[in-house]
PDB file of C-alpha atoms in Angstrom:
ATOM      1  CA  MET A   1     -34.584 -40.964  -1.633  1.00 42.00           C
ATOM      2  CA  LYS A   2     -36.970 -38.936   0.498  1.00 40.00           C
ATOM      3  CA  LYS A   3     -40.393 -40.409   1.161  1.00 44.00           C
ATOM      4  CA  THR A   4     -43.438 -38.340   0.246  1.00 38.00           C
ATOM      5  CA  GLY A   5     -45.167 -38.849   3.570  1.00 41.00           C
ATOM      6  CA  ILE A   6     -42.549 -37.135   5.742  1.00 38.00           C
ATOM      7  CA  TYR A   7     -43.893 -36.146   9.101  1.00 40.00           C
ATOM      8  CA  THR A   8     -43.651 -34.882  12.637  1.00 37.00           C
ATOM      9  CA  ILE A   9     -45.912 -35.043  15.674  1.00 38.00           C
ATOM     10  CA  LEU A  10     -48.260 -32.368  16.919  1.00 38.00           C
ATOM     11  CA  ALA A  11     -47.576 -31.274  20.488  1.00 35.00           C
ATOM     12  CA  LEU A  12     -50.560 -33.005  22.046  1.00 36.00           C
ATOM     13  CA  ALA A  13     -50.986 -33.621  25.757  1.00 35.00           C
ATOM     14  CA  VAL A  14     -49.602 -36.939  26.890  1.00 39.00           C
ATOM     15  CA  ALA A  15     -53.024 -37.942  28.117  1.00 37.00           C
ATOM     16  CA  SER A  16     -54.241 -38.039  24.515  1.00 38.00           C
ATOM     17  CA  MET A  17     -51.923 -40.977  23.900  1.00 39.00           C
ATOM     18  CA  ALA A  18     -54.111 -43.277  25.961  1.00 37.00           C
ATOM     19  CA  ALA A  19     -55.713 -45.942  23.818  1.00 35.00           C
ATOM     20  CA  THR A  20     -59.081 -45.119  25.317  1.00 31.00           C
ATOM     21  CA  SER A  21     -58.883 -41.478  24.285  1.00 30.00           C
ATOM     22  CA  CYS A  22     -57.578 -41.752  20.719  1.00 31.00           C
ATOM     23  CA  SER A  23     -59.995 -40.658  18.032  1.00 29.00           C
ATOM     24  CA  ASP A  24     -60.028 -41.039  14.261  1.00 32.00           C
ATOM     25  CA  ASP A  25     -60.792 -37.313  14.182  1.00 31.00           C
ATOM     26  CA  ILE A  26     -57.356 -36.484  15.642  1.00 34.00           C
ATOM     27  CA  ASP A  27     -54.595 -36.554  13.034  1.00 39.00           C
ATOM     28  CA  LEU A  28     -51.330 -36.977  14.913  1.00 41.00           C
ATOM     29  CA  VAL A  29     -49.124 -36.662  11.832  1.00 52.00           C
ATOM     30  CA  ILE A  30     -48.393 -33.526   9.796  1.00 47.00           C
ATOM     31  CA  PRO A  31     -45.825 -33.097   6.959  1.00 46.00           C
ATOM     32  CA  HIS A  32     -42.387 -31.880   7.918  1.00 77.00           C
ATOM     33  CA  PRO A  33     -39.877 -31.867   5.043  1.00 83.00           C
ATOM     34  CA  THR A  34     -36.699 -31.676   7.158  1.00 89.00           C
ATOM     35  CA  ASN A  35     -37.174 -34.966   9.027  1.00 92.00           C
ATOM     36  CA  ILE A  36     -34.570 -37.666   8.385  1.00 93.00           C
ATOM     37  CA  THR A  37     -36.349 -40.777   7.166  1.00 90.00           C
ATOM     38  CA  PHE A  38     -35.149 -44.216   6.192  1.00 94.00           C
ATOM     39  CA  ASP A  39     -36.351 -45.107   2.704  1.00 91.00           C
ATOM     40  CA  GLU A  40     -32.760 -45.480   1.513  1.00 92.00           C
ATOM     41  CA  VAL A  41     -32.440 -48.616   3.672  1.00 96.00           C
ATOM     42  CA  ALA A  42     -35.905 -49.921   2.780  1.00 96.00           C
ATOM     43  CA  PRO A  43     -36.541 -53.677   2.628  1.00 96.00           C
ATOM     44  CA  SER A  44     -36.890 -55.017  -0.901  1.00 94.00           C
ATOM     45  CA  GLN A  45     -40.368 -56.390  -0.152  1.00 95.00           C
ATOM     46  CA  ARG A  46     -43.493 -55.053   1.524  1.00 93.00           C
ATOM     47  CA  PHE A  47     -44.332 -56.156   5.076  1.00 95.00           C
ATOM     48  CA  SER A  48     -40.778 -57.257   5.800  1.00 97.00           C
ATOM     49  CA  HIS A  49     -37.586 -56.117   7.508  1.00 98.00           C
ATOM     50  CA  VAL A  50     -33.871 -56.122   6.720  1.00 98.00           C
ATOM     51  CA  ILE A  51     -30.991 -56.628   9.176  1.00 98.00           C
ATOM     52  CA  LYS A  52     -27.393 -55.740   8.275  1.00 96.00           C
ATOM     53  CA  GLN A  53     -24.519 -57.054  10.393  1.00 94.00           C
ATOM     54  CA  GLY A  54     -22.596 -54.075  11.748  1.00 96.00           C
ATOM     55  CA  GLY A  55     -25.424 -51.675  10.933  1.00 98.00           C
ATOM     56  CA  PHE A  56     -26.001 -49.088   8.224  1.00 97.00           C
ATOM     57  CA  ASP A  57     -25.579 -45.371   7.471  1.00 98.00           C
ATOM     58  CA  VAL A  58     -28.222 -42.743   6.733  1.00 97.00           C
ATOM     59  CA  GLN A  59     -27.194 -39.132   6.029  1.00 95.00           C
ATOM     60  CA  GLY A  60     -23.976 -39.296   8.052  1.00 95.00           C
ATOM     61  CA  ILE A  61     -25.526 -41.227  10.936  1.00 98.00           C
ATOM     62  CA  HIS A  62     -24.400 -44.798  11.637  1.00 98.00           C
ATOM     63  CA  PHE A  63     -26.940 -47.094  13.277  1.00 98.00           C
ATOM     64  CA  ASN A  64     -25.315 -50.025  15.035  1.00 98.00           C
ATOM     65  CA  ALA A  65     -26.518 -53.622  14.654  1.00 98.00           C
ATOM     66  CA  VAL A  66     -25.409 -56.894  16.233  1.00 98.00           C
ATOM     67  CA  THR A  67     -26.830 -60.079  14.751  1.00 97.00           C
ATOM     68  CA  SER A  68     -27.193 -63.708  15.752  1.00 95.00           C
ATOM     69  CA  GLY A  69     -28.139 -65.860  12.791  1.00 93.00           C
ATOM     70  CA  THR A  70     -31.136 -64.183  11.177  1.00 94.00           C
ATOM     71  CA  GLN A  71     -32.100 -62.256  14.309  1.00 97.00           C
ATOM     72  CA  LEU A  72     -31.198 -58.802  15.607  1.00 98.00           C
ATOM     73  CA  SER A  73     -29.390 -59.301  18.921  1.00 98.00           C
ATOM     74  CA  ALA A  74     -29.006 -55.574  19.591  1.00 98.00           C
ATOM     75  CA  GLY A  75     -29.228 -52.267  17.755  1.00 98.00           C
ATOM     76  CA  PHE A  76     -31.238 -51.308  14.705  1.00 98.00           C
ATOM     77  CA  CYS A  77     -32.802 -52.755  11.580  1.00 98.00           C
ATOM     78  CA  ALA A  78     -35.118 -51.320   8.918  1.00 98.00           C
ATOM     79  CA  SER A  79     -38.741 -52.415   8.620  1.00 98.00           C
ATOM     80  CA  ASN A  80     -41.955 -51.611   6.793  1.00 97.00           C
ATOM     81  CA  ARG A  81     -44.169 -54.045   8.673  1.00 97.00           C
ATOM     82  CA  SER A  82     -47.601 -52.969   9.909  1.00 95.00           C
ATOM     83  CA  MET A  83     -48.885 -55.878  11.995  1.00 95.00           C
ATOM     84  CA  ARG A  84     -51.308 -55.020  14.790  1.00 94.00           C
ATOM     85  CA  SER A  85     -52.690 -58.446  15.626  1.00 95.00           C
ATOM     86  CA  PHE A  86     -51.686 -61.338  17.834  1.00 96.00           C
ATOM     87  CA  THR A  87     -49.995 -64.123  15.881  1.00 96.00           C
ATOM     88  CA  TRP A  88     -51.739 -67.426  15.228  1.00 95.00           C
ATOM     89  CA  THR A  89     -48.651 -69.488  16.140  1.00 96.00           C
ATOM     90  CA  GLY A  90     -45.412 -69.104  18.087  1.00 96.00           C
ATOM     91  CA  THR A  91     -43.066 -69.889  15.209  1.00 97.00           C
ATOM     92  CA  GLU A  92     -40.050 -67.651  14.616  1.00 96.00           C
ATOM     93  CA  THR A  93     -41.601 -66.360  11.390  1.00 96.00           C
ATOM     94  CA  ALA A  94     -44.868 -65.504  13.126  1.00 97.00           C
ATOM     95  CA  ILE A  95     -43.154 -63.746  16.031  1.00 98.00           C
ATOM     96  CA  ASP A  96     -40.996 -61.776  13.567  1.00 98.00           C
ATOM     97  CA  SER A  97     -44.217 -60.242  12.223  1.00 97.00           C
ATOM     98  CA  VAL A  98     -44.858 -58.533  15.582  1.00 98.00           C
ATOM     99  CA  ARG A  99     -41.271 -58.216  16.850  1.00 98.00           C
ATOM    100  CA  TYR A 100     -40.288 -56.114  13.818  1.00 98.00           C
ATOM    101  CA  SER A 101     -43.546 -54.156  13.478  1.00 98.00           C
ATOM    102  CA  THR A 102     -44.663 -50.823  14.861  1.00 97.00           C
ATOM    103  CA  PHE A 103     -48.049 -50.789  16.580  1.00 97.00           C
ATOM    104  CA  SER A 104     -50.535 -48.119  15.523  1.00 92.00           C
ATOM    105  CA  THR A 105     -54.283 -47.743  15.894  1.00 89.00           C
ATOM    106  CA  ARG A 106     -54.596 -47.652  12.107  1.00 87.00           C
ATOM    107  CA  PRO A 107     -52.317 -49.255   9.470  1.00 87.00           C
ATOM    108  CA  ASN A 108     -48.919 -47.557   9.528  1.00 89.00           C
ATOM    109  CA  THR A 109     -48.381 -45.090   6.664  1.00 86.00           C
ATOM    110  CA  THR A 110     -44.833 -43.898   7.356  1.00 88.00           C
ATOM    111  CA  GLY A 111     -43.087 -46.318   4.987  1.00 91.00           C
ATOM    112  CA  THR A 112     -39.701 -47.514   6.240  1.00 95.00           C
ATOM    113  CA  TYR A 113     -38.798 -46.965   9.894  1.00 96.00           C
ATOM    114  CA  LEU A 114     -36.269 -48.454  12.326  1.00 98.00           C
ATOM    115  CA  VAL A 115     -36.810 -51.174  14.895  1.00 98.00           C
ATOM    116  CA  CYS A 116     -34.407 -51.215  17.847  1.00 98.00           C
ATOM    117  CA  HIS A 117     -33.566 -54.145  20.116  1.00 98.00           C
ATOM    118  CA  VAL A 118     -32.053 -52.859  23.347  1.00 98.00           C
ATOM    119  CA  SER A 119     -29.377 -55.080  24.881  1.00 98.00           C
ATOM    120  CA  GLY A 120     -26.467 -53.855  26.990  1.00 98.00           C
ATOM    121  CA  ASP A 121     -24.832 -50.766  25.475  1.00 98.00           C
ATOM    122  CA  ASP A 122     -25.222 -51.898  21.831  1.00 98.00           C
ATOM    123  CA  ALA A 123     -28.406 -49.994  20.909  1.00 98.00           C
ATOM    124  CA  PHE A 124     -26.803 -46.777  19.643  1.00 98.00           C
ATOM    125  CA  PHE A 125     -26.178 -44.522  16.696  1.00 98.00           C
ATOM    126  CA  THR A 126     -23.163 -42.297  16.014  1.00 98.00           C
ATOM    127  CA  MET A 127     -22.901 -39.088  13.975  1.00 98.00           C
ATOM    128  CA  SER A 128     -20.046 -37.935  11.749  1.00 95.00           C
ATOM    129  CA  GLN A 129     -20.051 -34.588  13.552  1.00 96.00           C
ATOM    130  CA  PRO A 130     -21.777 -33.359  16.735  1.00 98.00           C
ATOM    131  CA  ARG A 131     -25.313 -32.083  16.153  1.00 98.00           C
ATOM    132  CA  VAL A 132     -28.291 -31.115  18.286  1.00 98.00           C
ATOM    133  CA  ILE A 133     -31.156 -33.552  17.740  1.00 98.00           C
ATOM    134  CA  GLU A 134     -34.420 -31.688  18.190  1.00 96.00           C
ATOM    135  CA  TYR A 135     -36.498 -34.870  18.422  1.00 95.00           C
ATOM    136  CA  ILE A 136     -37.125 -38.366  17.190  1.00 95.00           C
ATOM    137  CA  LEU A 137     -40.434 -40.150  16.744  1.00 95.00           C
ATOM    138  CA  VAL A 138     -40.832 -43.306  18.803  1.00 96.00           C
ATOM    139  CA  SER A 139     -43.475 -45.987  19.145  1.00 97.00           C
ATOM    140  CA  ASN A 140     -43.965 -49.439  20.641  1.00 98.00           C
ATOM    141  CA  THR A 141     -43.444 -52.595  18.675  1.00 98.00           C
ATOM    142  CA  THR A 142     -46.569 -54.694  18.250  1.00 98.00           C
ATOM    143  CA  TRP A 143     -44.914 -57.407  20.338  1.00 98.00           C
ATOM    144  CA  ALA A 144     -44.347 -55.085  23.304  1.00 98.00           C
ATOM    145  CA  TYR A 145     -47.752 -53.401  22.929  1.00 98.00           C
ATOM    146  CA  ASN A 146     -49.659 -56.696  22.988  1.00 98.00           C
ATOM    147  CA  ALA A 147     -47.537 -58.017  25.851  1.00 98.00           C
ATOM    148  CA  MET A 148     -48.262 -54.963  28.003  1.00 98.00           C
ATOM    149  CA  SER A 149     -51.935 -54.781  26.980  1.00 98.00           C
ATOM    150  CA  TYR A 150     -52.863 -58.456  27.437  1.00 98.00           C
ATOM    151  CA  GLY A 151     -50.031 -60.230  29.275  1.00 97.00           C
ATOM    152  CA  ASP A 152     -49.267 -63.880  28.511  1.00 95.00           C
ATOM    153  CA  THR A 153     -52.687 -64.691  27.118  1.00 95.00           C
ATOM    154  CA  PHE A 154     -55.938 -63.125  26.021  1.00 96.00           C
ATOM    155  CA  GLY A 155     -58.758 -65.485  26.875  1.00 96.00           C
ATOM    156  CA  THR A 156     -58.782 -68.895  28.559  1.00 95.00           C
ATOM    157  CA  ALA A 157     -59.737 -72.423  27.582  1.00 95.00           C
ATOM    158  CA  GLU A 158     -62.942 -71.995  29.629  1.00 97.00           C
ATOM    159  CA  GLU A 159     -63.696 -68.595  28.105  1.00 97.00           C
ATOM    160  CA  PRO A 160     -61.954 -68.249  24.720  1.00 96.00           C
ATOM    161  CA  LYS A 161     -61.767 -64.791  23.195  1.00 95.00           C
ATOM    162  CA  ALA A 162     -61.778 -63.448  19.659  1.00 94.00           C
ATOM    163  CA  ASN A 163     -58.551 -61.848  18.466  1.00 94.00           C
ATOM    164  CA  PRO A 164     -59.115 -58.210  19.524  1.00 93.00           C
ATOM    165  CA  TYR A 165     -57.777 -56.913  16.184  1.00 92.00           C
ATOM    166  CA  VAL A 166     -59.455 -59.519  13.958  1.00 92.00           C
ATOM    167  CA  PRO A 167     -63.021 -59.919  15.279  1.00 87.00           C
ATOM    168  CA  SER A 168     -63.851 -62.482  12.573  1.00 92.00           C
ATOM    169  CA  ALA A 169     -61.083 -64.820  13.770  1.00 91.00           C
ATOM    170  CA  PRO A 170     -62.149 -67.998  15.575  1.00 93.00           C
ATOM    171  CA  LYS A 171     -62.276 -67.620  19.335  1.00 95.00           C
ATOM    172  CA  GLY A 172     -59.353 -69.082  21.225  1.00 95.00           C
ATOM    173  CA  VAL A 173     -56.514 -68.338  23.632  1.00 96.00           C
ATOM    174  CA  TRP A 174     -54.214 -65.744  22.073  1.00 97.00           C
ATOM    175  CA  GLN A 175     -50.583 -65.852  23.162  1.00 96.00           C
ATOM    176  CA  SER A 176     -47.939 -63.134  23.456  1.00 97.00           C
ATOM    177  CA  TYR A 177     -45.172 -65.773  23.087  1.00 97.00           C
ATOM    178  CA  VAL A 178     -42.703 -63.855  25.270  1.00 97.00           C
ATOM    179  CA  PRO A 179     -40.063 -66.229  26.708  1.00 94.00           C
ATOM    180  CA  GLY A 180     -40.494 -66.448  30.471  1.00 93.00           C
ATOM    181  CA  GLY A 181     -43.915 -64.835  30.294  1.00 95.00           C
ATOM    182  CA  VAL A 182     -45.163 -61.289  30.863  1.00 97.00           C
ATOM    183  CA  LYS A 183     -47.964 -59.742  32.873  1.00 96.00           C
ATOM    184  CA  LYS A 184     -50.758 -57.477  31.738  1.00 97.00           C
ATOM    185  CA  PHE A 185     -49.917 -53.923  32.797  1.00 98.00           C
ATOM    186  CA  GLY A 186     -52.022 -52.477  35.579  1.00 98.00           C
ATOM    187  CA  GLN A 187     -51.969 -49.614  38.025  1.00 97.00           C
ATOM    188  CA  GLY A 188     -48.499 -48.156  38.574  1.00 98.00           C
ATOM    189  CA  ASP A 189     -46.789 -50.085  35.768  1.00 98.00           C
ATOM    190  CA  TRP A 190     -44.367 -48.446  33.329  1.00 98.00           C
ATOM    191  CA  PHE A 191     -42.096 -49.060  30.322  1.00 98.00           C
ATOM    192  CA  THR A 192     -39.449 -46.347  29.952  1.00 98.00           C
ATOM    193  CA  LEU A 193     -37.041 -45.487  27.140  1.00 98.00           C
ATOM    194  CA  THR A 194     -33.838 -43.627  28.087  1.00 98.00           C
ATOM    195  CA  ALA A 195     -31.593 -41.806  25.598  1.00 99.00           C
ATOM    196  CA  LYS A 196     -28.073 -41.059  26.825  1.00 98.00           C
ATOM    197  CA  GLY A 197     -25.991 -38.538  24.829  1.00 98.00           C
ATOM    198  CA  PHE A 198     -22.215 -38.343  24.301  1.00 98.00           C
ATOM    199  CA  ASN A 199     -19.832 -35.878  22.667  1.00 98.00           C
ATOM    200  CA  GLN A 200     -16.247 -37.063  22.043  1.00 98.00           C
ATOM    201  CA  GLY A 201     -16.686 -39.725  24.724  1.00 98.00           C
ATOM    202  CA  ARG A 202     -18.059 -37.356  27.357  1.00 98.00           C
ATOM    203  CA  GLU A 203     -21.623 -37.910  28.545  1.00 98.00           C
ATOM    204  CA  THR A 204     -23.815 -34.864  27.877  1.00 98.00           C
ATOM    205  CA  GLY A 205     -26.903 -36.034  29.753  1.00 98.00           C
ATOM    206  CA  SER A 206     -29.828 -38.439  29.586  1.00 98.00           C
ATOM    207  CA  LEU A 207     -33.541 -38.074  28.886  1.00 98.00           C
ATOM    208  CA  THR A 208     -36.439 -40.455  29.443  1.00 98.00           C
ATOM    209  CA  PHE A 209     -39.741 -41.137  27.705  1.00 98.00           C
ATOM    210  CA  ASP A 210     -42.501 -43.425  28.979  1.00 98.00           C
ATOM    211  CA  LEU A 211     -43.645 -45.858  26.291  1.00 98.00           C
ATOM    212  CA  SER A 212     -46.203 -46.918  28.882  1.00 98.00           C
ATOM    213  CA  CYS A 213     -47.371 -44.992  31.938  1.00 98.00           C
ATOM    214  CA  LYS A 214     -50.201 -46.613  33.861  1.00 98.00           C
ATOM    215  CA  LYS A 215     -52.283 -44.765  36.428  1.00 97.00           C
ATOM    216  CA  GLY A 216     -50.282 -43.777  39.490  1.00 96.00           C
ATOM    217  CA  HIS A 217     -46.804 -44.138  37.973  1.00 97.00           C
ATOM    218  CA  ASN A 218     -46.289 -40.452  37.178  1.00 94.00           C
ATOM    219  CA  THR A 219     -46.414 -38.678  40.541  1.00 93.00           C
ATOM    220  CA  THR A 220     -46.876 -35.259  38.923  1.00 93.00           C
ATOM    221  CA  ASN A 221     -49.727 -36.500  36.720  1.00 94.00           C
ATOM    222  CA  PRO A 222     -51.088 -39.564  38.554  1.00 95.00           C
ATOM    223  CA  ALA A 223     -54.154 -39.820  36.288  1.00 96.00           C
ATOM    224  CA  TRP A 224     -52.053 -40.525  33.183  1.00 96.00           C
ATOM    225  CA  ASP A 225     -52.934 -44.012  31.959  1.00 97.00           C
ATOM    226  CA  TYR A 226     -51.627 -45.062  28.560  1.00 98.00           C
ATOM    227  CA  ILE A 227     -49.576 -47.406  26.420  1.00 98.00           C
ATOM    228  CA  VAL A 228     -48.159 -45.513  23.428  1.00 97.00           C
ATOM    229  CA  ASN A 229     -50.040 -46.636  20.319  1.00 96.00           C
ATOM    230  CA  ASN A 230     -48.792 -44.266  17.620  1.00 93.00           C
ATOM    231  CA  TRP A 231     -45.683 -42.340  16.582  1.00 94.00           C
ATOM    232  CA  THR A 232     -44.933 -39.860  19.339  1.00 94.00           C
ATOM    233  CA  ARG A 233     -42.363 -37.092  19.678  1.00 94.00           C
ATOM    234  CA  PHE A 234     -39.420 -37.644  22.045  1.00 96.00           C
ATOM    235  CA  ASP A 235     -37.513 -34.357  22.478  1.00 97.00           C
ATOM    236  CA  LEU A 236     -33.727 -34.811  22.590  1.00 98.00           C
ATOM    237  CA  ALA A 237     -32.492 -31.189  22.374  1.00 98.00           C
ATOM    238  CA  GLY A 238     -31.719 -31.323  26.101  1.00 98.00           C
ATOM    239  CA  LEU A 239     -28.808 -33.656  25.345  1.00 98.00           C
ATOM    240  CA  GLY A 240     -27.011 -30.770  23.595  1.00 98.00           C
ATOM    241  CA  ALA A 241     -24.687 -31.370  20.657  1.00 98.00           C
ATOM    242  CA  VAL A 242     -23.936 -35.100  20.476  1.00 98.00           C
ATOM    243  CA  ASP A 243     -22.030 -37.481  18.260  1.00 98.00           C
ATOM    244  CA  LYS A 244     -23.464 -40.619  19.896  1.00 98.00           C
ATOM    245  CA  VAL A 245     -26.778 -41.597  21.482  1.00 99.00           C
ATOM    246  CA  VAL A 246     -27.273 -44.877  23.369  1.00 99.00           C
ATOM    247  CA  PHE A 247     -30.733 -46.224  24.201  1.00 99.00           C
ATOM    248  CA  TYR A 248     -31.875 -48.222  27.220  1.00 98.00           C
ATOM    249  CA  LEU A 249     -35.241 -49.690  28.246  1.00 98.00           C
ATOM    250  CA  ASP A 250     -36.624 -50.502  31.670  1.00 98.00           C
ATOM    251  CA  SER A 251     -39.957 -51.836  32.883  1.00 98.00           C
ATOM    252  CA  SER A 252     -41.890 -52.477  36.084  1.00 98.00           C
ATOM    253  CA  ASP A 253     -42.399 -56.096  34.955  1.00 98.00           C
ATOM    254  CA  LYS A 254     -39.322 -58.022  36.151  1.00 97.00           C
ATOM    255  CA  ASP A 255     -38.607 -61.636  37.052  1.00 95.00           C
ATOM    256  CA  GLU A 256     -37.278 -62.867  40.388  1.00 93.00           C
ATOM    257  CA  HIS A 257     -33.730 -62.033  39.290  1.00 94.00           C
ATOM    258  CA  GLY A 258     -34.575 -58.423  38.415  1.00 95.00           C
ATOM    259  CA  ASN A 259     -34.500 -59.001  34.648  1.00 95.00           C
ATOM    260  CA  MET A 260     -37.027 -57.098  32.561  1.00 97.00           C
ATOM    261  CA  ARG A 261     -39.712 -59.329  31.042  1.00 97.00           C
ATOM    262  CA  THR A 262     -41.346 -56.747  28.749  1.00 98.00           C
ATOM    263  CA  PRO A 263     -39.876 -57.235  25.226  1.00 98.00           C
ATOM    264  CA  ALA A 264     -36.906 -54.846  24.978  1.00 98.00           C
ATOM    265  CA  TRP A 265     -37.846 -53.402  21.608  1.00 98.00           C
ATOM    266  CA  PHE A 266     -39.068 -50.027  20.303  1.00 98.00           C
ATOM    267  CA  CYS A 267     -39.443 -48.247  16.947  1.00 98.00           C
ATOM    268  CA  LEU A 268     -37.833 -45.008  15.720  1.00 97.00           C
ATOM    269  CA  ASP A 269     -38.515 -42.706  12.763  1.00 95.00           C
ATOM    270  CA  GLY A 270     -38.645 -39.028  11.770  1.00 93.00           C
ATOM    271  CA  MET A 271     -35.375 -37.740  13.256  1.00 95.00           C
ATOM    272  CA  GLN A 272     -35.123 -33.946  13.243  1.00 95.00           C
ATOM    273  CA  LEU A 273     -31.689 -32.264  13.519  1.00 96.00           C
ATOM    274  CA  ARG A 274     -31.355 -28.608  14.491  1.00 96.00           C
ATOM    275  CA  GLN A 275     -30.997 -26.580  11.301  1.00 88.00           C
TER     276      GLN A 275
END
């Protein structure tokens, strides 16, 4: 079933993605009836997600999934969550509400979308026949957005803070609950998504998209300073005709062993194939 709110992204300047420059007067989403959407794999309940071992198929495209218990170890699952806040506790259920949610400045209205956990080479989809993908829409998960925006904590015991998304909440110390800890992004930091294309086992190329680009990271546009906070177009036509796309994430926030600390998750929706 096609959703009624099918969409694509206006070609706005990247600078407009900065949280400080977004405006309620700018409507980033316009209808586009040829987007591939994901209502056919929708969760049975609102504000939830569904994970299928081995993955699932949508219009001839297979989205891989690897599971461990009730969690997504790598690949894709379907979600309709719209959580923008910190969690009140660090329980698995509470963290699921931000791990499997897209972050947006206003409540998400796109219905069912995909959440991807990047691990090794397992975050991929395959197509029944090679096609050119014009673009996909991508966004940060709420977990990654809060981690990059606030680091390990927001507030201290000496100076507790109100939840930035729920001003009426009691003041306290709000946690990101990322194992091993994360830092608040500052000058020069970045969180980059890479899409690598294949056709019959041969690599066709790779393209990158910055899910976060703090001031000074982009040498061509050093003033760019943003963390993506809405669905944003990632052009993939440069990969050519592909029958497989694998996703990777990298970040400037790494531990002493070189492992990325930023949560390795992103969201995907609104795939557009060349007609």
